[in-house]
Coordinates of N, CA and C in Angstrom, one line a residue:
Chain A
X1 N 4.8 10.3 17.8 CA 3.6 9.6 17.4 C 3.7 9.3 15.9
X2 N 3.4 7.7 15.4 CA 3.6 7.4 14.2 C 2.5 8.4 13.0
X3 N 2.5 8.8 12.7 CA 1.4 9.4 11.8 C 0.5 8.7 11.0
X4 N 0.3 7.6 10.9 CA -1.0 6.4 10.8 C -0.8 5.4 11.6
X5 N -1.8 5.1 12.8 CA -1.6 4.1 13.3 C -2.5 3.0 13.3
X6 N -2.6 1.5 13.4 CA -3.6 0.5 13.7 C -3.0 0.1 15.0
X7 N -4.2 -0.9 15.2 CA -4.1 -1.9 16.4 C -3.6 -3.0 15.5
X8 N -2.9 -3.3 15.9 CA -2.2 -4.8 14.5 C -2.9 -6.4 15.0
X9 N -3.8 -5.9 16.0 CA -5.0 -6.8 16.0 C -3.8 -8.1 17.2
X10 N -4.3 -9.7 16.3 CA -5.0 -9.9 15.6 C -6.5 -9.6 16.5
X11 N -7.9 -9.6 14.8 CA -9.0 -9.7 15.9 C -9.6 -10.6 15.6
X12 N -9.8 -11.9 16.9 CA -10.9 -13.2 16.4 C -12.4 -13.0 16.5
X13 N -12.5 -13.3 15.9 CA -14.2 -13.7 15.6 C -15.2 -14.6 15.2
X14 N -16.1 -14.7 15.6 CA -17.0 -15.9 14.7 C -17.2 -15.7 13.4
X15 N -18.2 -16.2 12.6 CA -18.8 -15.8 11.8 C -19.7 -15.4 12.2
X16 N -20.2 -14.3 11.2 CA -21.8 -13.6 11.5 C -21.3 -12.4 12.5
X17 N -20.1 -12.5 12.8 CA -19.9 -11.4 14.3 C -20.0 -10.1 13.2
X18 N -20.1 -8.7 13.5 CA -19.6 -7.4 13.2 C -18.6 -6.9 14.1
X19 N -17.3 -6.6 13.3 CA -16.3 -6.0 14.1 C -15.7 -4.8 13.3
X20 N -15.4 -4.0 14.1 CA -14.7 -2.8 13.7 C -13.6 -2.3 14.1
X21 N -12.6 -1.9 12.8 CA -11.3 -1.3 12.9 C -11.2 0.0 13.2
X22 N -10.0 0.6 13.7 CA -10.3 2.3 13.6 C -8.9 2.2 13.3
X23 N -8.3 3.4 12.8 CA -6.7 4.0 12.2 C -7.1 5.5 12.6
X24 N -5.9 5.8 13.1 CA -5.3 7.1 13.5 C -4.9 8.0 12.8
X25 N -4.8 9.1 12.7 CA -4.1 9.7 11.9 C -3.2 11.2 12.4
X26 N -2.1 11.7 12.3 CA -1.6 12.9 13.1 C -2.0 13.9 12.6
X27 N -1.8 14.1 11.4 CA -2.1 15.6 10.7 C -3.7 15.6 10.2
X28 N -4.1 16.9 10.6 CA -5.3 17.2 10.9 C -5.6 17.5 9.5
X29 N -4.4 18.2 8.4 CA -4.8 18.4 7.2 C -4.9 17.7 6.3
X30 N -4.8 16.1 6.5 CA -5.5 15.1 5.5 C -6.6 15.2 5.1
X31 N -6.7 14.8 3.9 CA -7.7 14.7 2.9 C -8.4 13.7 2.2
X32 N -7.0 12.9 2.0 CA -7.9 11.3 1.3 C -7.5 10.1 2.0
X33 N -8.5 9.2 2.3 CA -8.4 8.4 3.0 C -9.0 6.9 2.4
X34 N -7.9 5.7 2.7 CA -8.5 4.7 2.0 C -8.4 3.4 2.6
X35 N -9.5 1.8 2.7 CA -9.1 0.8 3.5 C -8.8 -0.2 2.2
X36 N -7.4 -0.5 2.7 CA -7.1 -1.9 1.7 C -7.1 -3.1 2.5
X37 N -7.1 -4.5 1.8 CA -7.1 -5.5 2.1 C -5.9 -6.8 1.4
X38 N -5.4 -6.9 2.5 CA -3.8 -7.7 1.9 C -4.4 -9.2 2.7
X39 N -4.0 -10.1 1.2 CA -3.9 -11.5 2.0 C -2.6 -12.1 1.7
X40 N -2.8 -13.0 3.3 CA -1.1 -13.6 3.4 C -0.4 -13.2 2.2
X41 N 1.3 -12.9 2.2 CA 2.1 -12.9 0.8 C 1.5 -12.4 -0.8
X42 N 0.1 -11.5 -0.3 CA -0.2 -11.0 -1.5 C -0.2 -9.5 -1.6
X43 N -0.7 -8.6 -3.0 CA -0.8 -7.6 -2.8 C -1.8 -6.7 -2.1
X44 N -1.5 -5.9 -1.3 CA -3.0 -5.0 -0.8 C -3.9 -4.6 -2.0
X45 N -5.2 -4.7 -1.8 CA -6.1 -4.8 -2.6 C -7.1 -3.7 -2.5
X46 N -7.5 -2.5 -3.0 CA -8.3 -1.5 -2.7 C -9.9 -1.7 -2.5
X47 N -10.3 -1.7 -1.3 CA -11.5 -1.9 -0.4 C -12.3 -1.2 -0.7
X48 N -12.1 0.1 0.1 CA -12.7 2.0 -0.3 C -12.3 2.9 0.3
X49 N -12.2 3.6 -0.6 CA -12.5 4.8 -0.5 C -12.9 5.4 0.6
X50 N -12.6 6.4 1.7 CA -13.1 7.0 3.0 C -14.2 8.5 2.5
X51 N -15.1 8.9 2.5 CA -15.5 9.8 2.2 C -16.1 10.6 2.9
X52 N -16.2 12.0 3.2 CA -16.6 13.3 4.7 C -17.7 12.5 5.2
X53 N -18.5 12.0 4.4 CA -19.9 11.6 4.8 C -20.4 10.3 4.6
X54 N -19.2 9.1 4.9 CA -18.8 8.1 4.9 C -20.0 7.4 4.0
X55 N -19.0 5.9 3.9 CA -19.8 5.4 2.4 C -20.2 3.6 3.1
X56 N -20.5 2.8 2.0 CA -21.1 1.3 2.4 C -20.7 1.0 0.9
X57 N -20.1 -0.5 1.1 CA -20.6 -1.2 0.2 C -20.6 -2.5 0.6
X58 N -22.3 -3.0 0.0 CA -22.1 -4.3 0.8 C -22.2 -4.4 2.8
X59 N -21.2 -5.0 2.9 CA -21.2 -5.4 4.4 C -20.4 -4.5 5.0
X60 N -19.8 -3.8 4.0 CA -18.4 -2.9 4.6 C -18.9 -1.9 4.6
X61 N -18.7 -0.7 5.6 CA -18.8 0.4 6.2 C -17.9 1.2 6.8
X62 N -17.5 2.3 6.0 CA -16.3 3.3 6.0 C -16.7 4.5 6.6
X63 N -16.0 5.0 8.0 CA -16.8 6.2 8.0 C -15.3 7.4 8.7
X64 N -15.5 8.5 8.7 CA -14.3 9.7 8.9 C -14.7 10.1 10.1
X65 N -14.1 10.5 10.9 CA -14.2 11.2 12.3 C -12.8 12.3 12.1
X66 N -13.1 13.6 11.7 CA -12.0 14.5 11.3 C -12.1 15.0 13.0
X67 N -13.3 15.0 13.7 CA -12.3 15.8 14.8 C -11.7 15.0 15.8
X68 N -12.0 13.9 15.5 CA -10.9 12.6 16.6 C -9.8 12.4 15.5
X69 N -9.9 12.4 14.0 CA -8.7 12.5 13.5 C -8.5 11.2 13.3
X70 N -9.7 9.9 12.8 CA -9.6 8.8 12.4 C -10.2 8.5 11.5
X71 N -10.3 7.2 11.0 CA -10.9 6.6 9.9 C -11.6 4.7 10.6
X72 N -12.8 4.5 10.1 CA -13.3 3.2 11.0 C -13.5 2.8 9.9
X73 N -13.7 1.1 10.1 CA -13.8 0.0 9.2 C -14.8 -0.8 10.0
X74 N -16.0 -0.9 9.5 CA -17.4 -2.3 10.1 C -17.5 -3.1 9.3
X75 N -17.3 -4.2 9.5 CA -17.7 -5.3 8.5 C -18.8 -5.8 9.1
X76 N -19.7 -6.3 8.9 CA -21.0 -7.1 9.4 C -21.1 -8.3 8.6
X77 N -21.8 -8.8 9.5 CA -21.9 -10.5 9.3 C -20.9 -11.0 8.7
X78 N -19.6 -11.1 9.1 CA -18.3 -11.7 8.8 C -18.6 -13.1 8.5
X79 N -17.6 -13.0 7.3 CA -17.3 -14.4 6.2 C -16.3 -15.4 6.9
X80 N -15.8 -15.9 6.5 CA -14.4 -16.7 7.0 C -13.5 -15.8 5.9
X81 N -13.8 -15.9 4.3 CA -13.2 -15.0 3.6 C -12.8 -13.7 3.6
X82 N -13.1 -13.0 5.1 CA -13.0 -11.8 5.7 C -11.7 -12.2 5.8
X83 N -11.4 -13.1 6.3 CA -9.8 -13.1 7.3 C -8.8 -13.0 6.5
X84 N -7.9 -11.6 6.6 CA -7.4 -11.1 5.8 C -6.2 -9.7 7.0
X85 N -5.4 -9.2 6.7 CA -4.9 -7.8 7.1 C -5.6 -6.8 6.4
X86 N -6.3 -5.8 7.2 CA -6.5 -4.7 6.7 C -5.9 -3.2 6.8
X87 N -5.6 -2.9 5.9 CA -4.5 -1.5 6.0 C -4.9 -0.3 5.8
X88 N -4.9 1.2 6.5 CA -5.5 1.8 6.4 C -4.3 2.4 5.5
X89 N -4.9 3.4 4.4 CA -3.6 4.8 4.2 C -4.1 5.9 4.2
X90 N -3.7 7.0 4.3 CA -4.0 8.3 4.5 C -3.2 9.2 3.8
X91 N -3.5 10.0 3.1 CA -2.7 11.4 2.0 C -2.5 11.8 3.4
X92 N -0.8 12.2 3.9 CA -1.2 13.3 4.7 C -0.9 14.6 4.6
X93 N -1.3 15.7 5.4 CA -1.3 16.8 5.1 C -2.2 16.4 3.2
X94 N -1.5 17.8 2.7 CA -1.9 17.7 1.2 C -0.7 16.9 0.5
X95 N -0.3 15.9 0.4 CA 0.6 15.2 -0.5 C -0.3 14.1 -1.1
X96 N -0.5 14.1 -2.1 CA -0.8 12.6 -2.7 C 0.1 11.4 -2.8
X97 N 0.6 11.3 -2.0 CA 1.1 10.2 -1.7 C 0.8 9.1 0.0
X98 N 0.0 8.0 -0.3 CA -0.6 7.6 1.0 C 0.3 7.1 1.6
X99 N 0.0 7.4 2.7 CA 0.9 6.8 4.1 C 0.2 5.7 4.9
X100 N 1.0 4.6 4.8 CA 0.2 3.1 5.6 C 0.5 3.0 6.7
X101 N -0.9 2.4 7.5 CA -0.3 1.8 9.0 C -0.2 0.4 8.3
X102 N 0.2 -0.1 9.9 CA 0.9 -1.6 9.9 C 0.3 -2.6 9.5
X103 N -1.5 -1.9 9.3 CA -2.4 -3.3 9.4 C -2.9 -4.0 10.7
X104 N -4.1 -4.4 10.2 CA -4.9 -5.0 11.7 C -5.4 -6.4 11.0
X105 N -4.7 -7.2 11.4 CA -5.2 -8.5 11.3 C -6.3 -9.1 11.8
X106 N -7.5 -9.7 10.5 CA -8.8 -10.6 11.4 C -8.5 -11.9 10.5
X107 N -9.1 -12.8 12.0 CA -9.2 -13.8 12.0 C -10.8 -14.2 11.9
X108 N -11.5 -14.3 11.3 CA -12.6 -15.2 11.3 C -12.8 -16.6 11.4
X109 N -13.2 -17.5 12.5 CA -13.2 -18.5 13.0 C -14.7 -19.2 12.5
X110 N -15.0 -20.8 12.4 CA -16.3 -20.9 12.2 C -16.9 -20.7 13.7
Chain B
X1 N -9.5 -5.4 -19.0 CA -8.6 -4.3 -18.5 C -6.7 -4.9 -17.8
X2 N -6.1 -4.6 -18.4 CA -5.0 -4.8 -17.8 C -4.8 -3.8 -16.2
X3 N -4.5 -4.9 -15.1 CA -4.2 -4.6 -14.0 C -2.6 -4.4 -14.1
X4 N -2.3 -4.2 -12.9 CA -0.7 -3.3 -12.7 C 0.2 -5.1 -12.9
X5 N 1.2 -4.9 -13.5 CA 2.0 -6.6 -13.4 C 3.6 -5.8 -13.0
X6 N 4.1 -6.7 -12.1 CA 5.7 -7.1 -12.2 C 6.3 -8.2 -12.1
X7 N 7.5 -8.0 -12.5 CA 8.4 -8.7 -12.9 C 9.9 -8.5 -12.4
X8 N 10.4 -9.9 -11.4 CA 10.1 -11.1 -11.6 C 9.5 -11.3 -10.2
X9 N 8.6 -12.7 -10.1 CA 7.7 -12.6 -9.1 C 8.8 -12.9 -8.0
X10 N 9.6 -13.5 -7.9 CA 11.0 -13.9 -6.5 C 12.0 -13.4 -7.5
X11 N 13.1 -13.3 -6.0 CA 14.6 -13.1 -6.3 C 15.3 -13.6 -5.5
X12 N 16.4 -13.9 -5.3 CA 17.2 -14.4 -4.7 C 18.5 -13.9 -5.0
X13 N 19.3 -12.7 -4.2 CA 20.9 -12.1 -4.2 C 21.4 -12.3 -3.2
X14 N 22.8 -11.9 -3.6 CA 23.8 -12.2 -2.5 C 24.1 -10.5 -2.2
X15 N 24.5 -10.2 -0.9 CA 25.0 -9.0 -0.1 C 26.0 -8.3 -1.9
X16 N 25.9 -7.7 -1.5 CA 26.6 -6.4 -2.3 C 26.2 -6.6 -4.0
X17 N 25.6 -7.3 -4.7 CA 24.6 -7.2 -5.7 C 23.5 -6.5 -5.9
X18 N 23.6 -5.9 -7.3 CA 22.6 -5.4 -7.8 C 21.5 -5.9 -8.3
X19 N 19.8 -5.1 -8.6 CA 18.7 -5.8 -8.7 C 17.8 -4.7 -9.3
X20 N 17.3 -5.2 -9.9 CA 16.3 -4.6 -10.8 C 14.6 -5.5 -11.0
X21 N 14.0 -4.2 -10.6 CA 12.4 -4.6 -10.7 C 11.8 -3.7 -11.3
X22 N 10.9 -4.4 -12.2 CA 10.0 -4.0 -13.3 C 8.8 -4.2 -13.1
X23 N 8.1 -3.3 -13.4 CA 6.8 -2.7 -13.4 C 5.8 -2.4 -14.5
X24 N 4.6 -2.5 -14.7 CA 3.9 -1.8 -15.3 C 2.9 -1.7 -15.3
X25 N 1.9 -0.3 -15.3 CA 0.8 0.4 -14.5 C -0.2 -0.1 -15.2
X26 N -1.3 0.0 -14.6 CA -2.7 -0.1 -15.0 C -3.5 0.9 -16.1
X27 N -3.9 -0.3 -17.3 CA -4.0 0.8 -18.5 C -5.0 2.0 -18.0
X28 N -4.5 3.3 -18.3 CA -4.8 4.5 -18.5 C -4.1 5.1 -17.1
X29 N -3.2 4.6 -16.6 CA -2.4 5.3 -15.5 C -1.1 5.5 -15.9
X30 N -1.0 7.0 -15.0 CA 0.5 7.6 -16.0 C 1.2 7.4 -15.0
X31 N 1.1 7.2 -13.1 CA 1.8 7.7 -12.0 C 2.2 5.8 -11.5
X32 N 3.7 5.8 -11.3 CA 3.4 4.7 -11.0 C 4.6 5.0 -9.3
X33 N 4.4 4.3 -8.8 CA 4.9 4.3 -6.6 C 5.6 3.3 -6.7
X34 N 6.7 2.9 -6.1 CA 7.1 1.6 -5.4 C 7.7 1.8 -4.1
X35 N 6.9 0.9 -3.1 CA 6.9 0.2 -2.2 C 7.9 -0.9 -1.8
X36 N 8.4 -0.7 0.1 CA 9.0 -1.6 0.6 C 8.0 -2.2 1.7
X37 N 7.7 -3.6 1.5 CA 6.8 -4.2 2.7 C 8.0 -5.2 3.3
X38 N 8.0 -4.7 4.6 CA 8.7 -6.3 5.4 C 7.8 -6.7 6.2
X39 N 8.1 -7.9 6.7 CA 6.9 -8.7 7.1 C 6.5 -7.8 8.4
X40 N 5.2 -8.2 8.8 CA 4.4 -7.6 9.9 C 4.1 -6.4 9.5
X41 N 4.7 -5.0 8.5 CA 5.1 -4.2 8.3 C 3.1 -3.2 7.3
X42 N 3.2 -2.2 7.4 CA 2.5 -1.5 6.1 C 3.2 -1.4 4.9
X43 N 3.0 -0.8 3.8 CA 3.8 -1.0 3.0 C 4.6 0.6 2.9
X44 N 6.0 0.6 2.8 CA 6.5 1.5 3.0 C 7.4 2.7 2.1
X45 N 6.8 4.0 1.6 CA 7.0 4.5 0.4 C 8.5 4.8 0.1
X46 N 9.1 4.2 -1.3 CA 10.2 4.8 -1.6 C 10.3 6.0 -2.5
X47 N 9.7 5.6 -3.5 CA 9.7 7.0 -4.4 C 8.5 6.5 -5.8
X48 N 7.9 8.1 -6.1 CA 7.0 8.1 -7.2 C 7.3 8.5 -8.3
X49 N 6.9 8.0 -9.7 CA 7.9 8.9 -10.7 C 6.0 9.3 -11.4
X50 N 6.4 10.3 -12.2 CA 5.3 10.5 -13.1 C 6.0 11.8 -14.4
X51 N 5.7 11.9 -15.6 CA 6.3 12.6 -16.6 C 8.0 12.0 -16.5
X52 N 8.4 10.3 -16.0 CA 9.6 10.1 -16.5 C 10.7 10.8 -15.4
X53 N 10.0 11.7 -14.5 CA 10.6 12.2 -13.6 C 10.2 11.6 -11.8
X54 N 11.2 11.8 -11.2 CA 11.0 11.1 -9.8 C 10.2 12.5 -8.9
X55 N 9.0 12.1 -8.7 CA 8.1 13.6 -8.2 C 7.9 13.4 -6.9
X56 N 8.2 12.4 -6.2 CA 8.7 12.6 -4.7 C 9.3 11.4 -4.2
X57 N 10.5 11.2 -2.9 CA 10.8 10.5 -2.4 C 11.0 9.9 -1.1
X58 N 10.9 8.5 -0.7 CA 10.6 8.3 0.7 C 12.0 8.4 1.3
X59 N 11.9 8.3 2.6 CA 13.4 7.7 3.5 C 13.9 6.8 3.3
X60 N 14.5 6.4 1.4 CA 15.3 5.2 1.0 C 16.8 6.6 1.2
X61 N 17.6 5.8 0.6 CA 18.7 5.8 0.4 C 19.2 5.7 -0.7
X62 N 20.2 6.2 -1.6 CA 20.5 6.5 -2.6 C 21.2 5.3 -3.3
X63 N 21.1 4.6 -3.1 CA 21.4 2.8 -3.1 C 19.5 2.5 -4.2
X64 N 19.0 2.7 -3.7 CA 17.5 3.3 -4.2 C 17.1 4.1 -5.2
X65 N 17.1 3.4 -7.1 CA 16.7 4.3 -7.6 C 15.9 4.1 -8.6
X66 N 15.6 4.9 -9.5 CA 14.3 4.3 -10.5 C 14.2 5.4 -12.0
X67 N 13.7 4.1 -12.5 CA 13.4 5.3 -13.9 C 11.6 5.0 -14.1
X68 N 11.2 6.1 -15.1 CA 10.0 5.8 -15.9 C 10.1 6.1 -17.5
X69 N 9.9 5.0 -17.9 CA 9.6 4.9 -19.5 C 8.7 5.8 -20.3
X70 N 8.9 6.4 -21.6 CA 7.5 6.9 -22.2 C 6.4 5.9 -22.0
X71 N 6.1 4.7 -22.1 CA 5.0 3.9 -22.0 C 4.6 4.1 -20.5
X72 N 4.7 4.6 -20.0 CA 4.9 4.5 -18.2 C 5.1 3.6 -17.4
X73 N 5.7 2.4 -17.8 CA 6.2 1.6 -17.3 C 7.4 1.9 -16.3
X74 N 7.9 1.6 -15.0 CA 8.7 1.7 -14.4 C 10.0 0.5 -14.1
X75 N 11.2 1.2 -13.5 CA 12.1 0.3 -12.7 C 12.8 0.4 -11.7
X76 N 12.9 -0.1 -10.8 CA 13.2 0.0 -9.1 C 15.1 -0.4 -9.4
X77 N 15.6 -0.1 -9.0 CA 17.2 -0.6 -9.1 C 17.5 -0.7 -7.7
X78 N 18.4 -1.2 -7.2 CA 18.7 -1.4 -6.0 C 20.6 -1.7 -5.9
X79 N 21.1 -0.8 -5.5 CA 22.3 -1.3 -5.8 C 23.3 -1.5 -4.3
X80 N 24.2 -2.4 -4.3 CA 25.0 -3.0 -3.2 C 24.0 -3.5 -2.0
X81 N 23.0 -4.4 -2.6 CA 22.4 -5.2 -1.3 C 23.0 -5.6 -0.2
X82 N 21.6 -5.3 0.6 CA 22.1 -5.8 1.9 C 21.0 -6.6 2.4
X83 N 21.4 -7.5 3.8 CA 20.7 -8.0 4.4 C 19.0 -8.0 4.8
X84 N 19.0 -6.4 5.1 CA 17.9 -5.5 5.6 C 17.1 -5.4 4.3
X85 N 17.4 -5.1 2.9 CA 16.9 -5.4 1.7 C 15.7 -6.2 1.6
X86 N 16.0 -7.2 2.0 CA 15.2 -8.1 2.0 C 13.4 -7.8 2.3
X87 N 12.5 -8.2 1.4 CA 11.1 -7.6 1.8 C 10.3 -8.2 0.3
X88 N 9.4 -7.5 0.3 CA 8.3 -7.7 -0.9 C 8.3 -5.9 -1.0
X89 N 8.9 -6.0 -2.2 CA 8.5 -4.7 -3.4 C 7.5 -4.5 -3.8
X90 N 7.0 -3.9 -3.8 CA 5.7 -4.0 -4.1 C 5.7 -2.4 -5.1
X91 N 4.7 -2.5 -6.8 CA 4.6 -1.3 -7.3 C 2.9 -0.9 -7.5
X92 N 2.6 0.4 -7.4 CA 1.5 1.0 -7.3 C 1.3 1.7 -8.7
X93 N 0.2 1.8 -9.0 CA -0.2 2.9 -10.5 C -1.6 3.4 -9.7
X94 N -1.4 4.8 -10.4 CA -2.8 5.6 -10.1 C -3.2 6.8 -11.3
X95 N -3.8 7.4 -11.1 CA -3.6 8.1 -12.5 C -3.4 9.5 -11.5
X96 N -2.3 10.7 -12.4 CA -2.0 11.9 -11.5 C -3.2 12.9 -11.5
X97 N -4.0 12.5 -12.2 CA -5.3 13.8 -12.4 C -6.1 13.2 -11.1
X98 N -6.2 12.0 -10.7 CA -7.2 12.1 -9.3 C -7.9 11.2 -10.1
X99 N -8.8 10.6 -8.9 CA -8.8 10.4 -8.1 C -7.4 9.6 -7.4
X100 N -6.5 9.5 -6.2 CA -5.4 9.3 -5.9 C -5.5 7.5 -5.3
X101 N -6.4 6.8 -5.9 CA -6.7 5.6 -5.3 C -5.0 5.1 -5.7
X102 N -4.3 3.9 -5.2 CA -3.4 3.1 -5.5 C -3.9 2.1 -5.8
X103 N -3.2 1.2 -7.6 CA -3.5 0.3 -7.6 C -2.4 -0.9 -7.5
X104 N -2.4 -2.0 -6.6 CA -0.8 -2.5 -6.5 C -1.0 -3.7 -7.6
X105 N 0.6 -4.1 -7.8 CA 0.9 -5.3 -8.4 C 1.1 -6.1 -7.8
X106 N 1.7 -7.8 -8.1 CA 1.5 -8.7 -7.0 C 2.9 -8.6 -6.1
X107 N 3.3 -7.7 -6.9 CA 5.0 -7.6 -6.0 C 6.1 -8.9 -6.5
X108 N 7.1 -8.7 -6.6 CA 8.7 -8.8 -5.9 C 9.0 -9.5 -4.8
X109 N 9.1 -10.7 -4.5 CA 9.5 -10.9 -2.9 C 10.8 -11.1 -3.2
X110 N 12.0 -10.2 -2.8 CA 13.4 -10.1 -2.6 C 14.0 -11.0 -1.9
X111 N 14.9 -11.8 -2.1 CA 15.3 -12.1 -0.6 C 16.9 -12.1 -0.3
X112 N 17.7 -11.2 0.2 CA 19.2 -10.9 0.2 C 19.9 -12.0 1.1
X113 N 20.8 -13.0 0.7 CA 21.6 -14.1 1.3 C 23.2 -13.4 2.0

């Protein structure tokens, strides 16, 4: 089992839809957890932060499930400028150093 | 605020050439990461340096190596390319006191002929 995993998507959607990601994770003793945003041939971009008692900003909504051992991504009322890869990383165990899944690609359609 | 920059934004080598990529962190970050992305890929850890020293390393290969400057600026070396080389480098700064957010640069896209 990869130790962060996504669904590498892609996910279509309209605009205005709400859709949500989830990422995996193996080790149960992770601590920090983060969603970035990569567009085509650019650099991933820091989204947020994952927090015990999950956070919002905006349309985005981050939330922890330590006993399923994931991390979720909601975006609501999707933009077209949503469509992007989004990458989860996860410290695992105690290392500070984050470990990437592959990315889940959205598509937002008009 | 200065964001994280490198240099040079493309490359272009031939198989068994060396390469060098330069970096440098986001003002007030001392820790700087570099990253292998191939396409479809996450981005995938090679090694962190912080205090000038290499303070952890991914599943590269000793073909794979790097320094850190007093300014904290970094450099990725890469020696006897190969085909599989090929990818977007990508470098990260964070600061080592915490919070451990990464911040990336626009990357390196490599490409080994």
């Amino acid at each position: 089992r990869k130790e962060v995993e996504q669904d590498p998507g892609p996910f279509n959607v309209p605009e205005g839809a709400t859709v949500a990601f989830n990422c995996t994770y193996s080790n149960s003793a992770s601590q920090s957890f983060f969603w970035y945003r990569q567009d085509c041939r650019k650099e991933p971009k820091l989204l947020m932060s994952v927090y015990s008692s999950g956070n919002e900003d905006g349309r985005f909504t981050a939330q922890l499930n330590r006993a399923s051992q994931y991390i979720s991504l909601l975006i609501r009322d999707s933009k077209l400028s949503d469509s992007a890869t989004y990458l989860c990383a996860v410290n695992i165990g105690g290392s500070y150093i984050p470990t990437f899944g592959r990315g889940t690609s959205l598509i937002v359609h008009p | 605020d200065a964001g994280v920059t490198q240099s040079p934004t493309h490359l272009i080598k031939t198989r068994g050439q060396q390469v060098t990529l330069r970096c440098s962190p986001k003002s007030g970050h001392d820790t700087v990461s570099w990253y292998q992305q191939a396409l479809g890929q996450g981005p995938q850890f090679i090694f962190q340096y912080y205090e000038e020293e290499e303070r952890q390393r991914g599943n590269f290969p000793d073909r794979f190596s790097g320094h850190q400057f007093p300014n904290y600026s970094s450099e990725l070396n890469v020696n006897a390319l190969l085909l599989g080389d090929s990818a977007l480098y990508l470098c990260a700064s964070s600061f080592a006191g915490g919070p451990y957010e990464q911040y990336f640069g626009p990357g390196t896209r490599l490409t080994v002929t």
